[in-house]
Short mmCIF file of C-alpha atoms and ligand atoms in Angstrom, two decimals:
data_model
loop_
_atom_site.label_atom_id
_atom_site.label_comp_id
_atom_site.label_asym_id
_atom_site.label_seq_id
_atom_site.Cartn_x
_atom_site.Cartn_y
_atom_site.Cartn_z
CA UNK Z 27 -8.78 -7.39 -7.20
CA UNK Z 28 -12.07 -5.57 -8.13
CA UNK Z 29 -14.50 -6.19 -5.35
CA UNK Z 30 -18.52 -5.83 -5.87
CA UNK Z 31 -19.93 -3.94 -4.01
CA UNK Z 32 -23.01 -6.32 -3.26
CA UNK Z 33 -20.97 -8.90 -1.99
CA UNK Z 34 -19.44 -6.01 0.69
CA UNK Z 35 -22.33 -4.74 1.54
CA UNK Z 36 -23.56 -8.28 2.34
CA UNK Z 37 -20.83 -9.11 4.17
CA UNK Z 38 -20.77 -6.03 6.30
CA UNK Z 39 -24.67 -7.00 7.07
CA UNK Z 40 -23.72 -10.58 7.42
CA UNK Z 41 -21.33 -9.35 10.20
CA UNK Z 42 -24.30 -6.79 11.40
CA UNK Z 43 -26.13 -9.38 12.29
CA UNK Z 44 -23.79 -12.00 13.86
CA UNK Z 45 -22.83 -9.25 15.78
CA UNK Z 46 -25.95 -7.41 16.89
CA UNK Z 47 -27.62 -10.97 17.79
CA UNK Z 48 -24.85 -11.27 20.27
CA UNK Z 49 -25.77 -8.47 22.64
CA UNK Z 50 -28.22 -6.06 22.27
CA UNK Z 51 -26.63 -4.18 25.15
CA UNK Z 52 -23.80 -3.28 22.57
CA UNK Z 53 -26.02 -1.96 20.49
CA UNK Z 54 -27.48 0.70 23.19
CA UNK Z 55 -23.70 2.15 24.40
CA UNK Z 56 -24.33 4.01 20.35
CA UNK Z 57 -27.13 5.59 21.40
CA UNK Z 58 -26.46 6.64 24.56
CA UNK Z 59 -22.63 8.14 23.61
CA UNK Z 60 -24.85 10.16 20.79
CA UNK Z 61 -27.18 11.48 23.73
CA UNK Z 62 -24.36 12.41 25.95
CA UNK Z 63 -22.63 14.57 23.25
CA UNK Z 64 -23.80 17.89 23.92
CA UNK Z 65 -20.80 19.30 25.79
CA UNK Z 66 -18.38 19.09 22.89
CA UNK Z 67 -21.01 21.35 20.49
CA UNK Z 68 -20.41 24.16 23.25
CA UNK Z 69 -16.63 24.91 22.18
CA UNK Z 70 -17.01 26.36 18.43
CA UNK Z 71 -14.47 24.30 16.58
CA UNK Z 72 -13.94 21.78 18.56
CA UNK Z 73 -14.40 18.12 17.13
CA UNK Z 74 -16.79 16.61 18.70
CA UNK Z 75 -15.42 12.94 19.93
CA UNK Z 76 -16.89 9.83 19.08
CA UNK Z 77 -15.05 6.90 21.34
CA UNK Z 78 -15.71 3.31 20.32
CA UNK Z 79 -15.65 2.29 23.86
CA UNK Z 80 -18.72 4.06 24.19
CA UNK Z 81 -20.41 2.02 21.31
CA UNK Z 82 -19.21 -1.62 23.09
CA UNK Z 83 -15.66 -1.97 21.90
CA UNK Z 84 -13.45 -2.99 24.45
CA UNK Z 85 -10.28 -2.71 25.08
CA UNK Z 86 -9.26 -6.55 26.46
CA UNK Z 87 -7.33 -8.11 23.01
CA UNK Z 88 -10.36 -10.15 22.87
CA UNK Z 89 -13.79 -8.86 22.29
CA UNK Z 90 -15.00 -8.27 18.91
CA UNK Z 91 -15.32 -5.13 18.70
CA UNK Z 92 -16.13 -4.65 14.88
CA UNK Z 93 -19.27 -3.55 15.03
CA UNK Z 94 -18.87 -1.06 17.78
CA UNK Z 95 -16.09 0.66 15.52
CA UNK Z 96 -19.22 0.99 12.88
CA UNK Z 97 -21.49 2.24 14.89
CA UNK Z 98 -19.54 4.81 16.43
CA UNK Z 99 -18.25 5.52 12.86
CA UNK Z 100 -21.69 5.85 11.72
CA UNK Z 101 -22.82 8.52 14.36
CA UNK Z 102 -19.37 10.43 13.54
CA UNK Z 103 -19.85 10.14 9.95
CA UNK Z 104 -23.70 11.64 10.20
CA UNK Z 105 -22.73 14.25 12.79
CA UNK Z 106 -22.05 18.07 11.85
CA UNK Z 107 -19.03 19.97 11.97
CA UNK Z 108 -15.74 18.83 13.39
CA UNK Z 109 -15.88 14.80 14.16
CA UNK Z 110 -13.36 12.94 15.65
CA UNK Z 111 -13.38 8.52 16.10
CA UNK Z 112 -11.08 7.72 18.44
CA UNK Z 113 -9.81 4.59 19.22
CA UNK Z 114 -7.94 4.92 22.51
CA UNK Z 115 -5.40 2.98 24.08
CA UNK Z 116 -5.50 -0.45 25.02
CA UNK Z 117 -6.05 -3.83 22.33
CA UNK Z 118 -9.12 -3.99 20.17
CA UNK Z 119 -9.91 -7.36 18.18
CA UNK Z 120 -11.84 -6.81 15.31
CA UNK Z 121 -12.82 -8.65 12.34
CA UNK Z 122 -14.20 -6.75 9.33
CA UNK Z 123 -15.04 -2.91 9.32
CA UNK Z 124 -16.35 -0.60 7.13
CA UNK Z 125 -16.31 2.68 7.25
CA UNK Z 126 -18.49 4.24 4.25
CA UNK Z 127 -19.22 7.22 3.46
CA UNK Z 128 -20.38 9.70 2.03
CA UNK Z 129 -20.29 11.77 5.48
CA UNK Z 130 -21.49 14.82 6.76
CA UNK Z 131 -18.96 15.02 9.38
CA UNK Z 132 -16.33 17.81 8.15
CA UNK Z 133 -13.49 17.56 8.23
CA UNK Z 134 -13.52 13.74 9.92
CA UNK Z 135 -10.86 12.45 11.81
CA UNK Z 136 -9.54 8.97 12.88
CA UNK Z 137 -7.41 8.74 15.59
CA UNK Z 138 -5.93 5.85 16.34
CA UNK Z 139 -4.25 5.66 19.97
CA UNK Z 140 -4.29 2.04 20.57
CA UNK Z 141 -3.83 -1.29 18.70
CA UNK Z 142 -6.17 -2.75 16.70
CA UNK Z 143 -5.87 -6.49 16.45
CA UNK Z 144 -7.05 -8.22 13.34
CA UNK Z 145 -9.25 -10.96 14.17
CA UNK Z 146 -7.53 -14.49 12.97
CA UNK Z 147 -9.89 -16.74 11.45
CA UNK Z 148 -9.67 -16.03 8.15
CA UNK Z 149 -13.23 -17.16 6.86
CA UNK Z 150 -14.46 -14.14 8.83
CA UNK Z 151 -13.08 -11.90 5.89
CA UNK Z 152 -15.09 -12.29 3.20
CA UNK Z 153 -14.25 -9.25 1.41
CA UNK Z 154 -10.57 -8.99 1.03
CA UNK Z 155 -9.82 -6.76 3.69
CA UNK Z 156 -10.05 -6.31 7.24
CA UNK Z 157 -10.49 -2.34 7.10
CA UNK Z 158 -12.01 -0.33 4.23
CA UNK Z 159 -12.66 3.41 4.22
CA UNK Z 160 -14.78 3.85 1.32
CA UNK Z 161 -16.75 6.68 -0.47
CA UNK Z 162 -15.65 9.17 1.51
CA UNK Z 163 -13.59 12.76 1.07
CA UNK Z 164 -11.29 14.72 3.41
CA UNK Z 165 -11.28 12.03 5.70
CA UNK Z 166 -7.58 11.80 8.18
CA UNK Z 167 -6.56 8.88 9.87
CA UNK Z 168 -3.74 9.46 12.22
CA UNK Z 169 -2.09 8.54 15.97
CA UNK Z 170 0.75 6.54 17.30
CA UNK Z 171 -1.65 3.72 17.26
CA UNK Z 172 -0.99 0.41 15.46
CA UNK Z 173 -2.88 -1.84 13.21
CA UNK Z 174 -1.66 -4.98 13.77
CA UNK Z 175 -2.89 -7.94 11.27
CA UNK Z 176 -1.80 -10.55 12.81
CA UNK Z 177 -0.97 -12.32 9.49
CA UNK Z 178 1.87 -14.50 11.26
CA UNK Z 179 -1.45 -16.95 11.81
CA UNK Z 180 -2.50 -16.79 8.04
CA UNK Z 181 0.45 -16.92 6.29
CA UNK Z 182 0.54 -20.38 5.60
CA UNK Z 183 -2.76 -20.29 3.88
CA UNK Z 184 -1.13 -17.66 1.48
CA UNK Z 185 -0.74 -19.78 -2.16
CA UNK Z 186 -3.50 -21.96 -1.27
CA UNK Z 187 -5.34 -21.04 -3.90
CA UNK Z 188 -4.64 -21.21 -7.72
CA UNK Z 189 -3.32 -17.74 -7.68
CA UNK Z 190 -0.63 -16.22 -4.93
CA UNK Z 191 -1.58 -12.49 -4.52
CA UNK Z 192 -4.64 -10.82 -3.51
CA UNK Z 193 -5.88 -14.05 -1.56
CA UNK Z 194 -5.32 -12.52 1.91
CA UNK Z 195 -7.05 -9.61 3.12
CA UNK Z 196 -5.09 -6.49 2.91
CA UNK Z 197 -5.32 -4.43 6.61
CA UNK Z 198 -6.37 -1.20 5.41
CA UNK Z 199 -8.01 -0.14 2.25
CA UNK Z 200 -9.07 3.58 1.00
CA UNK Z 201 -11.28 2.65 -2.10
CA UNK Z 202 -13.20 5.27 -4.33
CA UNK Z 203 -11.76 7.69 -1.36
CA UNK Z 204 -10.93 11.19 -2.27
CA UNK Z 205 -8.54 14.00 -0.23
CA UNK Z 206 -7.51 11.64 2.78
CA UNK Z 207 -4.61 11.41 4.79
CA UNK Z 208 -2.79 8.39 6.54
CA UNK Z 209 -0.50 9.19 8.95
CA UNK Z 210 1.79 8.87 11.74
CA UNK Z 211 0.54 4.74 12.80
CA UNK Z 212 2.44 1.56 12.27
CA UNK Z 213 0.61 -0.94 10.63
CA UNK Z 214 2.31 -4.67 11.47
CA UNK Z 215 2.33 -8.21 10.37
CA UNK Z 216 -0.50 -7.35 7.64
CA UNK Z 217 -2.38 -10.99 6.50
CA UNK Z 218 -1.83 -9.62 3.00
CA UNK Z 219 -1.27 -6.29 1.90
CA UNK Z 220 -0.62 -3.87 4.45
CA UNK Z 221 -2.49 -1.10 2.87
CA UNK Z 222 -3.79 0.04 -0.59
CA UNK Z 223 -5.31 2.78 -2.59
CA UNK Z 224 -7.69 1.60 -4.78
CA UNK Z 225 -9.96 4.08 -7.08
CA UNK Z 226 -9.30 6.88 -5.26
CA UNK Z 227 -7.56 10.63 -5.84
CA UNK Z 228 -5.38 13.08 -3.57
CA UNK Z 229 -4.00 10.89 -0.94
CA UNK Z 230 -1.44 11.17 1.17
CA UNK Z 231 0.59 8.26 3.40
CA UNK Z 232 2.80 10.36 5.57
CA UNK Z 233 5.31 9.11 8.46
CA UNK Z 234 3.91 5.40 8.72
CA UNK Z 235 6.08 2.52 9.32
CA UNK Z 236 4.73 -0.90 7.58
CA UNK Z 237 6.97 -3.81 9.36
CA UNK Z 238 6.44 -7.78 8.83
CA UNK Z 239 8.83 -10.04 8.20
CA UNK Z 240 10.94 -10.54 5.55
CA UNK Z 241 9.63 -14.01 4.40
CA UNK Z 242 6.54 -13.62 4.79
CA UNK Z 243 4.19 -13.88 1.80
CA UNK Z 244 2.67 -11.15 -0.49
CA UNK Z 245 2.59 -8.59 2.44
CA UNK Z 246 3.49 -5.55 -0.07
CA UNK Z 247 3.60 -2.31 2.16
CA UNK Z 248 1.88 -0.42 -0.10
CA UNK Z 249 -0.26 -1.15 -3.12
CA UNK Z 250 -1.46 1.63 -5.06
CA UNK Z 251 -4.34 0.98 -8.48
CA UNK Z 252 -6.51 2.99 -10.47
CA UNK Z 253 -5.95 6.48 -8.41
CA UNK Z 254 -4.24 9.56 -9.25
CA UNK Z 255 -2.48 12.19 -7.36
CA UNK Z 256 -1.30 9.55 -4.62
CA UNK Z 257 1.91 10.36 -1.81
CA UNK Z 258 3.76 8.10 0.08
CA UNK Z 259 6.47 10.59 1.91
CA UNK Z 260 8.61 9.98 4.75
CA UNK Z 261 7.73 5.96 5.30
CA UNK Z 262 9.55 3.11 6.73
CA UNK Z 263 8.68 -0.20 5.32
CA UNK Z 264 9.94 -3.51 5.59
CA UNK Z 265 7.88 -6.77 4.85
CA UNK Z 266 7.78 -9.83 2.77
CA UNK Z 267 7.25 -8.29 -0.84
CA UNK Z 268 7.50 -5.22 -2.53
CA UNK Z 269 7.69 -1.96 0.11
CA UNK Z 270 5.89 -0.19 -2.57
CA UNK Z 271 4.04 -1.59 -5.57
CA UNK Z 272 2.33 0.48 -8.22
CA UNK Z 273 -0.30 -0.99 -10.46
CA UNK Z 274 -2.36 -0.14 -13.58
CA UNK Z 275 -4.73 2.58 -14.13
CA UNK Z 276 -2.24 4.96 -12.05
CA UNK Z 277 -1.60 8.74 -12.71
CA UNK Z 278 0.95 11.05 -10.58
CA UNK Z 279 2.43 8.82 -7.78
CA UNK Z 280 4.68 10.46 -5.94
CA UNK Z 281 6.81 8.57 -3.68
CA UNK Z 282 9.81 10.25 -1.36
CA UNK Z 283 11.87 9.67 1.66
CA UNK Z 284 10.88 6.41 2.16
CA UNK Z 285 13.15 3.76 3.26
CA UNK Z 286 12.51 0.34 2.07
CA UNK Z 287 13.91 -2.95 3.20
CA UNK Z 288 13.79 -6.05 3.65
CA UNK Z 289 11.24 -6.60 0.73
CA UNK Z 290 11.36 -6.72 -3.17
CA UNK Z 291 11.80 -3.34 -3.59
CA UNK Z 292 10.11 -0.11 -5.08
CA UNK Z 293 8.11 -1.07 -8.14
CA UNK Z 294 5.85 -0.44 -11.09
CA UNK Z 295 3.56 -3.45 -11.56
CA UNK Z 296 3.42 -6.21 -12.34
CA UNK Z 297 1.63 -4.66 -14.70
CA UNK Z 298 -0.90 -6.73 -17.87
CA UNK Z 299 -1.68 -9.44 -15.61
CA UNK Z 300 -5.28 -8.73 -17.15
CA UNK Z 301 -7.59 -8.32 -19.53
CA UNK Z 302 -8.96 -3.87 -18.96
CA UNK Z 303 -5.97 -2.91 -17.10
CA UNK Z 304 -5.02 0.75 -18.08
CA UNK Z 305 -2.26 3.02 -18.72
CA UNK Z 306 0.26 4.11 -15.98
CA UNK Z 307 1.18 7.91 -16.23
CA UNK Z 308 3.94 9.92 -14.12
CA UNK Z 309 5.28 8.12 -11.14
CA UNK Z 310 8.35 9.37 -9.26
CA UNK Z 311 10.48 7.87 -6.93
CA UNK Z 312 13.04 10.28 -5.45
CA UNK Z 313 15.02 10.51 -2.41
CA UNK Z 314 14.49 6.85 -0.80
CA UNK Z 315 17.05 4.15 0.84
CA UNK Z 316 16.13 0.81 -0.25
CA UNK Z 317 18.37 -1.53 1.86
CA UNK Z 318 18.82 -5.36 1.61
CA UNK Z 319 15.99 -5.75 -0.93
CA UNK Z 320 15.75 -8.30 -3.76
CA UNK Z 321 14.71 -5.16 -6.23
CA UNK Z 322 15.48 -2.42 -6.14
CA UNK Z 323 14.30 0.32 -8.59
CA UNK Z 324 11.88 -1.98 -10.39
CA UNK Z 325 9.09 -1.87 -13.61
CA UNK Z 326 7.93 -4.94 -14.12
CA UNK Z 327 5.25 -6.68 -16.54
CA UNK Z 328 3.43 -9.94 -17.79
CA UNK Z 329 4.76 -11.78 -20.77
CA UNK Z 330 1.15 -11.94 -23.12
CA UNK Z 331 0.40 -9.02 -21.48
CA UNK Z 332 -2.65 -6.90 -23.24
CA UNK Z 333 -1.43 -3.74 -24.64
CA UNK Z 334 -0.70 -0.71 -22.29
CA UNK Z 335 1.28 2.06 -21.60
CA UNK Z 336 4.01 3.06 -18.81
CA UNK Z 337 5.19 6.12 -19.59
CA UNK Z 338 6.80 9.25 -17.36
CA UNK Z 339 8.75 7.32 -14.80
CA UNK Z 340 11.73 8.67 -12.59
CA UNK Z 341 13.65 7.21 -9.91
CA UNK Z 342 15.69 9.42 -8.69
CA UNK Z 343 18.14 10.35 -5.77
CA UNK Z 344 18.19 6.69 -4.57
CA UNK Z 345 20.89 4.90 -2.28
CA UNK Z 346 21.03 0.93 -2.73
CA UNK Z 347 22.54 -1.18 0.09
CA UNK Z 348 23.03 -4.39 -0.17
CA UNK Z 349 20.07 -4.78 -2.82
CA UNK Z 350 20.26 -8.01 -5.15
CA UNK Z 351 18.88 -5.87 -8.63
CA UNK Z 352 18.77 -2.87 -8.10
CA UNK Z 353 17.88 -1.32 -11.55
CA UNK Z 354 15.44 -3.63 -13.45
CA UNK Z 355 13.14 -3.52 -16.19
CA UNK Z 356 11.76 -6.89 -16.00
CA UNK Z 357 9.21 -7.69 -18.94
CA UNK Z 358 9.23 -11.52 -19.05
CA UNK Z 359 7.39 -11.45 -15.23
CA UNK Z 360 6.00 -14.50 -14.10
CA UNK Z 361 6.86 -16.21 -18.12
CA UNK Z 362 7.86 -19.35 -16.69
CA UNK Z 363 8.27 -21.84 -19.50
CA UNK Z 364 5.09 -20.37 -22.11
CA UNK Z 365 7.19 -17.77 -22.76
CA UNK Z 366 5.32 -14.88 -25.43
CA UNK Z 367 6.00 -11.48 -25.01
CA UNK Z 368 4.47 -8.51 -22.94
CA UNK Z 369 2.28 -5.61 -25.24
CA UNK Z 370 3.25 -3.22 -22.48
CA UNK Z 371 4.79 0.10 -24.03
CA UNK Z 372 7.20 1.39 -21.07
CA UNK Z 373 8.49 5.24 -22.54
CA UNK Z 374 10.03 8.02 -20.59
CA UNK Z 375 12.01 6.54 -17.61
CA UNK Z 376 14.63 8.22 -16.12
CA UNK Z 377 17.14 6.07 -13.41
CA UNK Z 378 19.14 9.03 -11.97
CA UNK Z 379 21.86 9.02 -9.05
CA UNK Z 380 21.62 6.15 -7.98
CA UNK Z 381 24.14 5.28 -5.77
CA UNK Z 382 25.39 2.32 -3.34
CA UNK Z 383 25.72 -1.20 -3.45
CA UNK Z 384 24.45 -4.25 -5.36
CA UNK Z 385 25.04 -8.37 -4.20
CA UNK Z 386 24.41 -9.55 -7.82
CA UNK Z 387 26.94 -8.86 -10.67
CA UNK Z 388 24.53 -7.45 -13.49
CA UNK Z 389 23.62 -4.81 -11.64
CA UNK Z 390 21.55 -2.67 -13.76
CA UNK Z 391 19.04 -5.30 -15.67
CA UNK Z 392 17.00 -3.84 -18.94
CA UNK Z 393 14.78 -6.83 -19.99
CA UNK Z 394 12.42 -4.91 -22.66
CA UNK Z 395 10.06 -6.40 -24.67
CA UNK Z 396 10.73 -7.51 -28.00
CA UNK Z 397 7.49 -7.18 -29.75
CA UNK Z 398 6.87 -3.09 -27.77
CA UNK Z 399 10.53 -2.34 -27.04
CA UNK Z 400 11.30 0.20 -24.56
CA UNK Z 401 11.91 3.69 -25.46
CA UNK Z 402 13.41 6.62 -24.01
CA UNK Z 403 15.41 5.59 -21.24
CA UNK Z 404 17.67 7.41 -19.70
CA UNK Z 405 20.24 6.28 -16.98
CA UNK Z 406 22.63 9.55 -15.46
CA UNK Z 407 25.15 9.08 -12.83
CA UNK Z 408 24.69 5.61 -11.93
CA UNK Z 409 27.43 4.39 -9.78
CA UNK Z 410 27.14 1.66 -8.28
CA UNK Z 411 29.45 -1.22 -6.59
CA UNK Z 412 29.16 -4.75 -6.25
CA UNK Z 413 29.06 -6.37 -2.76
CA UNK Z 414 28.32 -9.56 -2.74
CA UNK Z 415 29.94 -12.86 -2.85
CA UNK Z 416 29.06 -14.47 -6.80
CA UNK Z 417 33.06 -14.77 -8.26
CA UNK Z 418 31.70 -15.49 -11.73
CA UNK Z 419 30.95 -12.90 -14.38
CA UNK Z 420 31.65 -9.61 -14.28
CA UNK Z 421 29.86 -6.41 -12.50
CA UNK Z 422 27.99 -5.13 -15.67
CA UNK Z 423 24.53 -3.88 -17.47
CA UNK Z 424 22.07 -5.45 -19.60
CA UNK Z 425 20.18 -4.17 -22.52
CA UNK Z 426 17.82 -5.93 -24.17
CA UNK Z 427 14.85 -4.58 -26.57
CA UNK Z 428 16.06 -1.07 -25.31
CA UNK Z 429 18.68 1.85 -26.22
CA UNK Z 430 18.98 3.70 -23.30
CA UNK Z 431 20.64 6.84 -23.57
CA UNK Z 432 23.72 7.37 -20.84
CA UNK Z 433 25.20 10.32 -18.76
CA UNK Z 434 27.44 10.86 -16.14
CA UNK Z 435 29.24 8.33 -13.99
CA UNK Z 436 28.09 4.52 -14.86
CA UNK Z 437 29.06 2.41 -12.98
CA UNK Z 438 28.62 -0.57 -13.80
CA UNK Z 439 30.16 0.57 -17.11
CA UNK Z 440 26.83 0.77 -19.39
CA UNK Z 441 25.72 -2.10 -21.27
CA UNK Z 442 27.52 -1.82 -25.35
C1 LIG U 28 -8.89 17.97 2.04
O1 LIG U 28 -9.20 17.52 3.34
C2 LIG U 28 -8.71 18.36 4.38
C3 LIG U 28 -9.06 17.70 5.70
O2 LIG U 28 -8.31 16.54 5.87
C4 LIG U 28 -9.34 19.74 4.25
O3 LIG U 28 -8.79 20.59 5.23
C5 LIG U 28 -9.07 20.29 2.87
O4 LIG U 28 -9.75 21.52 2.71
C6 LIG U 28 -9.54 19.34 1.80
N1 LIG U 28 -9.14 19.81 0.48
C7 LIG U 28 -9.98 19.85 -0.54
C8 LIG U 28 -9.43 20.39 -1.81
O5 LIG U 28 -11.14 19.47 -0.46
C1 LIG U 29 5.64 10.53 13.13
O1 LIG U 29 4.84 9.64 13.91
C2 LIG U 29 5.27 9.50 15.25
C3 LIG U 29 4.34 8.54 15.94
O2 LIG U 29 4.38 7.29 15.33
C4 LIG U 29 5.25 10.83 15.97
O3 LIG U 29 5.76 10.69 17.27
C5 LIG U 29 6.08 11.83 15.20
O4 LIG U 29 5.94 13.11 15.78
C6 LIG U 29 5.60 11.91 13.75
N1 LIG U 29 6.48 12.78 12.98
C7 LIG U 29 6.03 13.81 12.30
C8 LIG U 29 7.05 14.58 11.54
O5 LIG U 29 4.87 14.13 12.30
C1 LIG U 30 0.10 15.41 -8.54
O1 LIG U 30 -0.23 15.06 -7.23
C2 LIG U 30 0.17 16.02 -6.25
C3 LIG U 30 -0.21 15.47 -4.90
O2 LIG U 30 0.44 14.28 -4.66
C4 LIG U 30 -0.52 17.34 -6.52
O3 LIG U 30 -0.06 18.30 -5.61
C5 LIG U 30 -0.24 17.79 -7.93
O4 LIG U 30 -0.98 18.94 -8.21
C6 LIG U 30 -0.64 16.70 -8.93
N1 LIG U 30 -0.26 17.10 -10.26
C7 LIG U 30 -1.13 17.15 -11.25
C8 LIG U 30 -0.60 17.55 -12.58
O5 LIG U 30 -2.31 16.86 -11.10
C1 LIG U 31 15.80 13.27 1.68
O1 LIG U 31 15.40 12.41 2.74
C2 LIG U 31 16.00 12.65 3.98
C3 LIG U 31 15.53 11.63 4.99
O2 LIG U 31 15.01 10.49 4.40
C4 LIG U 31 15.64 14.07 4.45
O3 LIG U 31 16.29 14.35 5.65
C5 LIG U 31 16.04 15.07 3.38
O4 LIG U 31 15.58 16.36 3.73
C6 LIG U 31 15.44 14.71 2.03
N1 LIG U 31 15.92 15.60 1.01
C7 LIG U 31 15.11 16.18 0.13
C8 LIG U 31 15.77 17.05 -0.88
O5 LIG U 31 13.90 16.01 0.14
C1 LIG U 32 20.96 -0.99 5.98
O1 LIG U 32 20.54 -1.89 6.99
C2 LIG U 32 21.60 -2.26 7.86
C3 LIG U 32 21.12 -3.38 8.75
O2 LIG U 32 19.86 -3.12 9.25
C4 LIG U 32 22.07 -1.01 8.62
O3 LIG U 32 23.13 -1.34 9.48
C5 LIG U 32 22.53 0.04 7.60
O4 LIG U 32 22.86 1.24 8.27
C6 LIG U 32 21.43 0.32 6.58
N1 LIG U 32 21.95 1.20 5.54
C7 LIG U 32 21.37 2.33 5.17
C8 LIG U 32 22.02 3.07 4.05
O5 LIG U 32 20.36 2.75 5.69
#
């Protein structure tokens, strides 16, 4: 969902205000912690620290401490030299933060030692997500820490509206971010998404682990749009929808060593849900476990879809347990009864070993469009075997719109 950035920048004054007409003595811990910084400019190289208990967050589970996160943001972001925002141990409520850029601060760093506890009445996000880093480069965000979204109180509001995704605020967005790093925290029980990358370039999720439950709504792990050169390595995720999803307007996505289950999988879309969505270009998937998934290896598009392209795709090196499709093209997404088919072009995709166990009998599903057919797929040493507990039909493939081309083992035996 495209957000303007008036109605953000209202909303983080909106929350500005709320806040600072609460206690002015909040807003005086800022100024002081930026008076009482002079020891850290004495050791060359060292960041200096910028704790948002010393800007009026506290660390009691209940406090809102949104706009003491800003403000000690702020002062890091307009410092010099090595900055560091920590947010130490102990529970911090917040509602909405921002943390814009463009910052002096370099490089800046984010350390997250504690929990951060989403605030829980929803009309207090106004602007899709409860944390945004935004216009900012080289920033790292890092620590043990957790950010915890406390979505199990939202969840119920999830379809409420005419449409089912994007309706909840997703935990933690990097938007028009470039060169930053997320790494090492567990984000939990997201409201929404649990994170996204949204118009940004060159960054990296590294060793996070994204838990909710498995029936809990729209909670994707990751959501990557309109970025290029984006990493996910070395991830454990587990929530309500897909562990991974990868929308329009992407270029180079990179995604290894994660492990993904339960969920709906690893996948590419849904892509031409919308009028101006663009081309995606070179994603690959190698090395993961997806385990006890309803997807597994997924692309998946809009039926009357505009025309686009999804081209240089490779999932490879992949173990399936337990997972209910676990090679699908799926071009007929979301059809229902109107039926019509998608303009999406999907080219150059490459399934190869992938290995393990499936619980439905057509194991490897290629649904292509009729009116754009797919082209240039290629499945290798596929070998998969069924595990579940259907007795009708047989363990097989299915081709339609689509002439893949076939080496190795295949198992199931590939479609005629
Ligand atoms: C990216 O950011 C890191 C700090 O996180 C910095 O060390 C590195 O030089 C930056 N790279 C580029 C190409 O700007
Ligand atoms: C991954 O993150 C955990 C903390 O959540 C940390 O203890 C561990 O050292 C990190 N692993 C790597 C390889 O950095
Ligand atoms: C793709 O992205 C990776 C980082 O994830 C980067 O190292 C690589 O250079 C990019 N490739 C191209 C062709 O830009
Ligand atoms: C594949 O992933 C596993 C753990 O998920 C890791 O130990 C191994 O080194 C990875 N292999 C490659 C070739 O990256
Ligand atoms: C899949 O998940 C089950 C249950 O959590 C676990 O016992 C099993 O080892 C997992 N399999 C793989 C391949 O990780």
């Amino acid at each position: 969902m495209a957000l303007t950035k008036g109605i953000k920048i209202k909303a983080a004054l909106l929350l500005g205000l709320a806040l600072v007409t609460l206690g002015a003595e909040g807003a005086s811990f800022g100024t002081r912690r930026v008076l009482a910084e002079p020891g850290a400019a004495t050791t060359p190289g060292a960041a200096t620290v910028f704790d948002i208990t010393n800007y009026g967050a506290k660390p009691d589970s209940r406090t809102e401490s949104a706009m003491a996160m800003i403000r000690a943001w702020n002062a890091a972001c307009k410092s010099s030299g090595p900055a560091k925002l920590v947010i130490p141990n102990g529970e911090f409520r917040a509602g909405e933060v921002v943390f814009q850029g463009p910052c002096t601060a370099k490089p800046l760093t984010v350390e997250v030692q504690g929990t951060l506890l989403a605030q829980t009445d929803l009309s207090l996000f106004t602007s899709g997500f409860w944390i945004s880093i935004e216009h900012v480069e080289g920033v790292e965000i890092l620590g043990s820490g957790t950010i915890n979204g406390q979505g199990e109180a939202s969840w119920k509001f999830a379809c409420a509206g005419m449409d089912c995704s994007g309706v909840l605020p997703v935990s933690l967005v990097f938007q028009q971010a470039k060169n930053c790093t997320m790494r090492d925290m567990t984000v939990l029980n997201g409201k929404g998404f649990h994170t996204k990358v949204l118009e940004s370039s060159d960054i990296k999720l590294e060793n996070l682990t994204i838990v909710a439950p498995g029936d809990s709504p729209n909670t994707d792990g990751v959501h990557i749009s309109r970025s290029q050169n984006v990493r996910v390595t070395n991830t454990v995720i587990g929530t309500g929808d897909d562990c991974i999803s990868i929308g329009e307007g992407n270029t180079n996505v990179t995604i290894t060593q994660v492990t993904c289950g339960p969920g709906h999988g690893i996948s590419i879309g849904s892509l031409g849900k919308r009028p101006g969505e663009t081309d995606v270009k070179g994603v690959t998937v190698r090395n993961c476990t997806i385990n006890g998934t309803t997807n597994g290896a997924r692309i998946k598009s809009y039926h009357k879809s505009p025309k686009l392209l999804a081209t240089g795709i490779i999932f490879e090196d992949i173990i399936m347990e337990n997972v209910k499709n676990p090679i699908i093209i799926d071009q007929n997404y979301g059809s229902g009864k109107t039926g019509g088919q998608s303009n999406v072009k999907i080219s150059d995709v490459h399934f190869t070993n992938i290995r393990g166990t499936s619980v439905s009998k057509v194991a490897v599903s290629l649904s292509c469009s009729s009116s754009v057919p797919c082209e240039d797929v290629e499945l290798a040493d596929i070998d998969l075997t069924f595990s579940g507990l259907e007795s009708k039909g047989s363990f097989s493939s299915l081709c339609a719109n689509v002439k893949p081309v076939f080496s190795g083992v295949q198992n199931p035996a590939a479609c005629p």
